[in-house]
N, CA and C of each residue as an Amber inpcrd file, in Angstrom:
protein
   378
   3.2490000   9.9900000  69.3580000   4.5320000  10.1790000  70.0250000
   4.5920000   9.2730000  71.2460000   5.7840000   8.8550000  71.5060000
   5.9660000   7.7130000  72.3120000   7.2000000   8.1320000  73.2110000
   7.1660000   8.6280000  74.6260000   7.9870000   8.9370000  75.0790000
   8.8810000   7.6940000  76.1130000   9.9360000   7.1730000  76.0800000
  10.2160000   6.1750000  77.2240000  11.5200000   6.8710000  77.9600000
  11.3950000   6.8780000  79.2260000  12.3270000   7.0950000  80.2630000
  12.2330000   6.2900000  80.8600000  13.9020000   6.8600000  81.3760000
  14.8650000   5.4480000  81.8380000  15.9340000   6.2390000  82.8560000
  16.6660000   5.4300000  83.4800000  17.8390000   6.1480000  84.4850000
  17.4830000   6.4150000  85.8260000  16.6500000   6.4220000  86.5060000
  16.2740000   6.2530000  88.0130000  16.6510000   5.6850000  88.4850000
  16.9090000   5.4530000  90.1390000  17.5880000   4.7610000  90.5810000
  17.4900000   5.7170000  92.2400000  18.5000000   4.5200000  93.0960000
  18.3520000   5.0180000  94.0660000  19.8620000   5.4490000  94.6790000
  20.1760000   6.7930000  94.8170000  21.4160000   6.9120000  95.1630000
  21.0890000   7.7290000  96.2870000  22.4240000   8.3030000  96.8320000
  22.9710000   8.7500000  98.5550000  22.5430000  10.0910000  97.9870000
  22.5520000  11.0100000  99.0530000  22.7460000  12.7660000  99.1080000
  24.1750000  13.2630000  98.1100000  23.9770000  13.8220000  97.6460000
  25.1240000  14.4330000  97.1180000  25.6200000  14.2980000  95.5610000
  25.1050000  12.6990000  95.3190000  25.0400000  11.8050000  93.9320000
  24.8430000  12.7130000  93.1110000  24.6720000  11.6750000  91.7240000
  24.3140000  11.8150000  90.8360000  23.7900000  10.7560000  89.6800000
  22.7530000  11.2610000  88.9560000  22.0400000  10.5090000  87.8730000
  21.6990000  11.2520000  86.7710000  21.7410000  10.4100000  85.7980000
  21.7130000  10.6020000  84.5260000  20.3180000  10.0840000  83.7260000
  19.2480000  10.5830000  83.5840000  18.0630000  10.4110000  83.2340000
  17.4530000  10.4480000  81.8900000  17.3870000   9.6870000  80.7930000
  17.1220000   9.8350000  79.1170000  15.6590000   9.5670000  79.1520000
  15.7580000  10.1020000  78.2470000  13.9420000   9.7470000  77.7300000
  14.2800000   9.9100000  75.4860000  13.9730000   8.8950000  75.4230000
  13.9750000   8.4850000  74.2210000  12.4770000   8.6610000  73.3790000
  12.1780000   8.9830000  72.2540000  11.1190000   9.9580000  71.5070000
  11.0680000   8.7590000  70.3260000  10.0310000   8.0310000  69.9730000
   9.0880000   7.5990000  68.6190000   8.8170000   8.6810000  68.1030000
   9.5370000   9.4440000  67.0160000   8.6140000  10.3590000  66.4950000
   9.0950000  11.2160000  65.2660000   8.8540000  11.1170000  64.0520000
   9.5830000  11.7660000  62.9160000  10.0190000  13.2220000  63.6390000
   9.3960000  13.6820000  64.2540000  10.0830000  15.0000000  64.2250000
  10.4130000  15.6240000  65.2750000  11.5340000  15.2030000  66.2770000
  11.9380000  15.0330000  67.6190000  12.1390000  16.7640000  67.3130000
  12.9480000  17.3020000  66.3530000  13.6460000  18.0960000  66.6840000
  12.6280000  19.6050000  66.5720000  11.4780000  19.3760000  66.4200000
  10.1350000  20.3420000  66.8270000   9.4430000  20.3890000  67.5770000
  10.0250000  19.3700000  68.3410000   9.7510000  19.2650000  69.5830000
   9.8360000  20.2690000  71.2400000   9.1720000  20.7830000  71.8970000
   9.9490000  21.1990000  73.0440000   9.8440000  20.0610000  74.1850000
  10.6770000  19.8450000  74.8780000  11.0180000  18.8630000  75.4670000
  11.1240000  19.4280000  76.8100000  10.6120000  18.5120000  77.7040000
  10.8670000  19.3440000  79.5430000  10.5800000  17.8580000  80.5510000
  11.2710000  18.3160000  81.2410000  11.0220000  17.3290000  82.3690000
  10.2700000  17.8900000  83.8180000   9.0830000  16.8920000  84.3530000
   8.2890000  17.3120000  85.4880000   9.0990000  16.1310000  86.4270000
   8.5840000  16.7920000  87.9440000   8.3350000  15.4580000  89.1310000
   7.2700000  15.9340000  89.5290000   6.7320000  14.4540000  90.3810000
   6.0000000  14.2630000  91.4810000   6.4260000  13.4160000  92.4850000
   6.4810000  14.5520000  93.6180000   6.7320000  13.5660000  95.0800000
   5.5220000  13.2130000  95.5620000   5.6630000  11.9710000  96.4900000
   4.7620000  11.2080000  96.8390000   3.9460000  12.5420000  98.0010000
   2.5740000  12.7880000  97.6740000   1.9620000  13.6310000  97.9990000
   1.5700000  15.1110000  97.9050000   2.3440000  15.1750000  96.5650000
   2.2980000  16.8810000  96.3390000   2.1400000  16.7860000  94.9070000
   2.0230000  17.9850000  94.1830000   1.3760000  17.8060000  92.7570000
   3.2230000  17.8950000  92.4010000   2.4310000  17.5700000  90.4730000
   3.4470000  17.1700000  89.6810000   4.3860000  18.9150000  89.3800000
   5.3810000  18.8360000  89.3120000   5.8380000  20.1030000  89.3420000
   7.3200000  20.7100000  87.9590000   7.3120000  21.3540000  87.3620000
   8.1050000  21.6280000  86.8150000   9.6690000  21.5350000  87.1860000
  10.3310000  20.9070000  86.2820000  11.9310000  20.7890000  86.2910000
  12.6580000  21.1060000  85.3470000  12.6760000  21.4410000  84.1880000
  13.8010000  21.5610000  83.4490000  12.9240000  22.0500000  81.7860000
  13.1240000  22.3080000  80.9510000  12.6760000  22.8050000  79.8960000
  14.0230000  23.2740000  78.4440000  13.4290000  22.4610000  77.6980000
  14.8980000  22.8690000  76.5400000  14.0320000  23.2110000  74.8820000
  14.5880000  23.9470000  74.5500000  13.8980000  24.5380000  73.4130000
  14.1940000  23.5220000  72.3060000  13.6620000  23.9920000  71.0870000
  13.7950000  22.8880000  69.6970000  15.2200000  21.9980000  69.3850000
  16.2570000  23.1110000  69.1640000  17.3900000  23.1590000  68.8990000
  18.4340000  22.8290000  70.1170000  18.1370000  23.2400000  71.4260000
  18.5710000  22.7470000  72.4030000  19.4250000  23.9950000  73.0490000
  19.2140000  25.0600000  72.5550000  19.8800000  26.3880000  72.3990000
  19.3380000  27.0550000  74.0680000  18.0700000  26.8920000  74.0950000
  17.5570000  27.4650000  75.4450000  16.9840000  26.4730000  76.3770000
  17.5450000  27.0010000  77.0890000  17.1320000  25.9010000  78.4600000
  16.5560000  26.7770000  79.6420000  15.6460000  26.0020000  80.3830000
  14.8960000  26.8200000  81.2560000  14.9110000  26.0490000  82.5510000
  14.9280000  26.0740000  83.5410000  14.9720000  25.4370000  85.3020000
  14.0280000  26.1900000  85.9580000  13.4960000  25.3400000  87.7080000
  12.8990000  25.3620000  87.9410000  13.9060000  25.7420000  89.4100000
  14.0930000  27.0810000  90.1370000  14.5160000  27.5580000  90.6210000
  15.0410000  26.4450000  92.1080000  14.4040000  26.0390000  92.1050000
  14.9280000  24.4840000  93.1180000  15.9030000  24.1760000  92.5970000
  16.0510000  23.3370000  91.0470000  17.1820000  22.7270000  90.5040000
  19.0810000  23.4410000  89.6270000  18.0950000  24.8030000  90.1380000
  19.0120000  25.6340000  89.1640000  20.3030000  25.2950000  89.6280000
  21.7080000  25.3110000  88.6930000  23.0160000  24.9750000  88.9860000
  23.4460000  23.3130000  89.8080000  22.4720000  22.4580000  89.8420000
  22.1660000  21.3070000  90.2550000  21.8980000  20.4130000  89.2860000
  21.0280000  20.2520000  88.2390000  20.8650000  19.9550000  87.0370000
  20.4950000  20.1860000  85.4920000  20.7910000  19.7070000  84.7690000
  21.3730000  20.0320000  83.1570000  20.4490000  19.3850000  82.6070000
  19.9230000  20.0470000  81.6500000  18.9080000  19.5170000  80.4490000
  19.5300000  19.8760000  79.2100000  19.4850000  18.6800000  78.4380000
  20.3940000  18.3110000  77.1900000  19.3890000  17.5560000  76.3230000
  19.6680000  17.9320000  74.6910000  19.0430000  16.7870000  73.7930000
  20.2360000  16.5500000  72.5640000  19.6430000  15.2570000  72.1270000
  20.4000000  14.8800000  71.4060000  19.5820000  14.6720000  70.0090000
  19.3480000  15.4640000  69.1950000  18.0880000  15.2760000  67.7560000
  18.2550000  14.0200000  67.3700000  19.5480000  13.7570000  66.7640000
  19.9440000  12.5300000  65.7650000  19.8570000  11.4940000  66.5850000
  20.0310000  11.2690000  68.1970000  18.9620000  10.4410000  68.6720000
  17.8330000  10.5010000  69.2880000  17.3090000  11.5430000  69.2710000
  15.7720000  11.6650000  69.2680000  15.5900000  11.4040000  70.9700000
  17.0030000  12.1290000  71.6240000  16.3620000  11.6010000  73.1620000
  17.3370000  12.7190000  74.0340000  16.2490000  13.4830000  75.2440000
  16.5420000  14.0590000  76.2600000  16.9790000  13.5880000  77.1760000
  18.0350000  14.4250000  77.8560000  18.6230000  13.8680000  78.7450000
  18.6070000  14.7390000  79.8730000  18.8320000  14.6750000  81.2350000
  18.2470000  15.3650000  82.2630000  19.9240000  14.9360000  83.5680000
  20.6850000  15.6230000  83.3630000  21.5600000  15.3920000  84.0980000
  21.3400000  15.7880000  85.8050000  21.4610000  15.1270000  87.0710000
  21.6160000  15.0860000  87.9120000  22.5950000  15.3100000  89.2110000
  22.5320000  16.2120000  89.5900000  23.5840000  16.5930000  90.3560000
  23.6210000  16.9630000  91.7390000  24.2410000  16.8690000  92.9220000
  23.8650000  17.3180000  94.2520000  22.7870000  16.8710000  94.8510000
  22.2850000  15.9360000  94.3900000  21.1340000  15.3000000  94.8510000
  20.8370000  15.7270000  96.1490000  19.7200000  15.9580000  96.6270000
  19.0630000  16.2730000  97.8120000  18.0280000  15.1150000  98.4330000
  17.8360000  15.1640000  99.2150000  16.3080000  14.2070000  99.8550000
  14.9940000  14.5170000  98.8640000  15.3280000  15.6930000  99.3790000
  14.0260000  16.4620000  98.7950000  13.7270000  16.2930000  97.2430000
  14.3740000  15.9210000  96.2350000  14.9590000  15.5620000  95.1120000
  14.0730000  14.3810000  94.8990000  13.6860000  13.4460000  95.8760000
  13.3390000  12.2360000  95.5720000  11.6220000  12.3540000  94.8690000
  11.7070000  11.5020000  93.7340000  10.1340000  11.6440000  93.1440000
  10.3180000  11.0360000  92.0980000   9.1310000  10.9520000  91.4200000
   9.1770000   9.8690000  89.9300000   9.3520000  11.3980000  89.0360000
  10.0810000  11.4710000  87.9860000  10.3730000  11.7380000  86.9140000
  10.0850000  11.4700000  85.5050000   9.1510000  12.9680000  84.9840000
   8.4860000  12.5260000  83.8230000   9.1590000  13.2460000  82.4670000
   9.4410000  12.5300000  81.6730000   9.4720000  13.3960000  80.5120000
   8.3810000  13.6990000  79.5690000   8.2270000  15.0760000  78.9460000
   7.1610000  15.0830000  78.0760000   7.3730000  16.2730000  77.3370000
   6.5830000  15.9720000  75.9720000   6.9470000  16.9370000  74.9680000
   5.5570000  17.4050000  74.3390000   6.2070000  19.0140000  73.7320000
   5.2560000  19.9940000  73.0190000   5.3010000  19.8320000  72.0520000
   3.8520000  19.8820000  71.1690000   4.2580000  20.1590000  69.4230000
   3.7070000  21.1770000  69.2310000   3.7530000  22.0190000  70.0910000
   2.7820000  23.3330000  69.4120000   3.4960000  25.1120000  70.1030000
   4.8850000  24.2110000  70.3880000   5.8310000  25.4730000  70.4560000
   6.7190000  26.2780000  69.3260000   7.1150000  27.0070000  69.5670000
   7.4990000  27.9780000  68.6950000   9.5730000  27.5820000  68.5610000
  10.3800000  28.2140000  67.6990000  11.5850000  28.4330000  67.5020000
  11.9230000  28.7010000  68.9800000  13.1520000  28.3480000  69.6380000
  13.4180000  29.1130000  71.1210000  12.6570000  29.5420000  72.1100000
  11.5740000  28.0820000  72.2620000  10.6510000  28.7180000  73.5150000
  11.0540000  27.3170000  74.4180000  11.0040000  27.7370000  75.6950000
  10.7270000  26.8980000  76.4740000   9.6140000  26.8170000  77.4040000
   9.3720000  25.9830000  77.6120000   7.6780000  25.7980000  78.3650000
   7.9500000  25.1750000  79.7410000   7.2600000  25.9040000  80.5840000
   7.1880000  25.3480000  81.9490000   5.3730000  24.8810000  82.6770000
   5.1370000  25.7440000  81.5170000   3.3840000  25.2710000  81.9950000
   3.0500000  23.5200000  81.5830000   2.5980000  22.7350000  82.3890000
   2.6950000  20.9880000  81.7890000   1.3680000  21.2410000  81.1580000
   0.7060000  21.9820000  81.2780000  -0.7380000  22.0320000  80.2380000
  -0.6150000  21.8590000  78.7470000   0.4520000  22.5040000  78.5840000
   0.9470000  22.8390000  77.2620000   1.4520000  21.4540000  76.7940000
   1.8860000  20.5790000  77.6750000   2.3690000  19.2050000  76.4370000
   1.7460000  18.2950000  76.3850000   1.6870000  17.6180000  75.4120000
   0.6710000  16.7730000  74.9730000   0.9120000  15.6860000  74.9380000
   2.3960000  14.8430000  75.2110000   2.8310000  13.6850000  75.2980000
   3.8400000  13.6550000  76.9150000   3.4410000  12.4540000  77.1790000
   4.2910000  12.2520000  78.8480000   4.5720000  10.6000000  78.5080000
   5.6210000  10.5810000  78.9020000   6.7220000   9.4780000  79.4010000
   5.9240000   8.6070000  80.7540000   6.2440000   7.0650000  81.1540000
   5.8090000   6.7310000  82.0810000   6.1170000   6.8230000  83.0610000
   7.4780000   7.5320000  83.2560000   7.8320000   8.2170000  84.5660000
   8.9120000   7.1200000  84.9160000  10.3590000   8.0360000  85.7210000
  11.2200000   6.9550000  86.0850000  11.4110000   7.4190000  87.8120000
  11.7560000   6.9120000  88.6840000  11.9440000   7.0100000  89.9410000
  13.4430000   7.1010000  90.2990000  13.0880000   8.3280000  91.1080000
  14.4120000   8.8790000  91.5110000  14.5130000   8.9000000  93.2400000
  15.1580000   8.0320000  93.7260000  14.9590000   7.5920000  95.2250000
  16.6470000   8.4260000  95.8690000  16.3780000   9.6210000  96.9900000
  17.5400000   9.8360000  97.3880000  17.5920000   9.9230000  98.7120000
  18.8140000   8.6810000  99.4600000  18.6110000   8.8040000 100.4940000
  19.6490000   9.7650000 101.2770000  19.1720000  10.0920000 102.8270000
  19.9960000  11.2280000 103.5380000  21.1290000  10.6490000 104.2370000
């Protein structure tokens, strides 16, 4: 599995970005799919989580009502919508996926996935 993300960038407080991560992989849609950050000096941390089907979605109480996690099967790529951007917001952005989840689970533990993206950078200034 081959994860590539894309969409970082550097915008103002308040912005918004639109973040994909595109999947090599016969079988995207057994996939569970989630997005982490890491800010410069603190560990990598949970953001967003979407089940097989795209039916359940899970957040990371920081981002809740701020940003949207979306997939698209038939193109085999997550998308991580951005909203209200904060300072605090700023960090590289990873996508990465599970193959060893179940129907309607979402995963927030990063132990659990076995493929990661090279990370895209999300710069927000105040």
């Amino acid at each position: 599995v081959q994860l590539q993300a894309s969409g970082g960038g550097l915008v103002q407080a308040g912005g918004s970005l639109r973040l994909s991560c595109a999947a090599s992989v016969p079988t995207f849609s057994a996939l569970v799919m989630g997005w982490f950050r890491q800010a410069p000096g603190k560990e990598r941390e949970f953001v967003a989580a979407i089940s097989w089907g795209g039916y359940r979605k899970g957040y990371a109480d920081s981002v809740k009502g701020r940003f949207t996690i979306s997939r698209d099967n038939a193109e085999k790529t997550v998308y991580l919508q951005l909203s209200s951007l904060r300072p605090e917001d700023t960090a590289v952005y990873y996508c990465a996926a599970c193959d060893s989840g179940v129907s309607g689970e979402v995963i927030s533990d990063d132990r659990r996935y076995q493929y990661w993206g090279q990370g895209t950078l999300v710069t927000v200034s105040s």
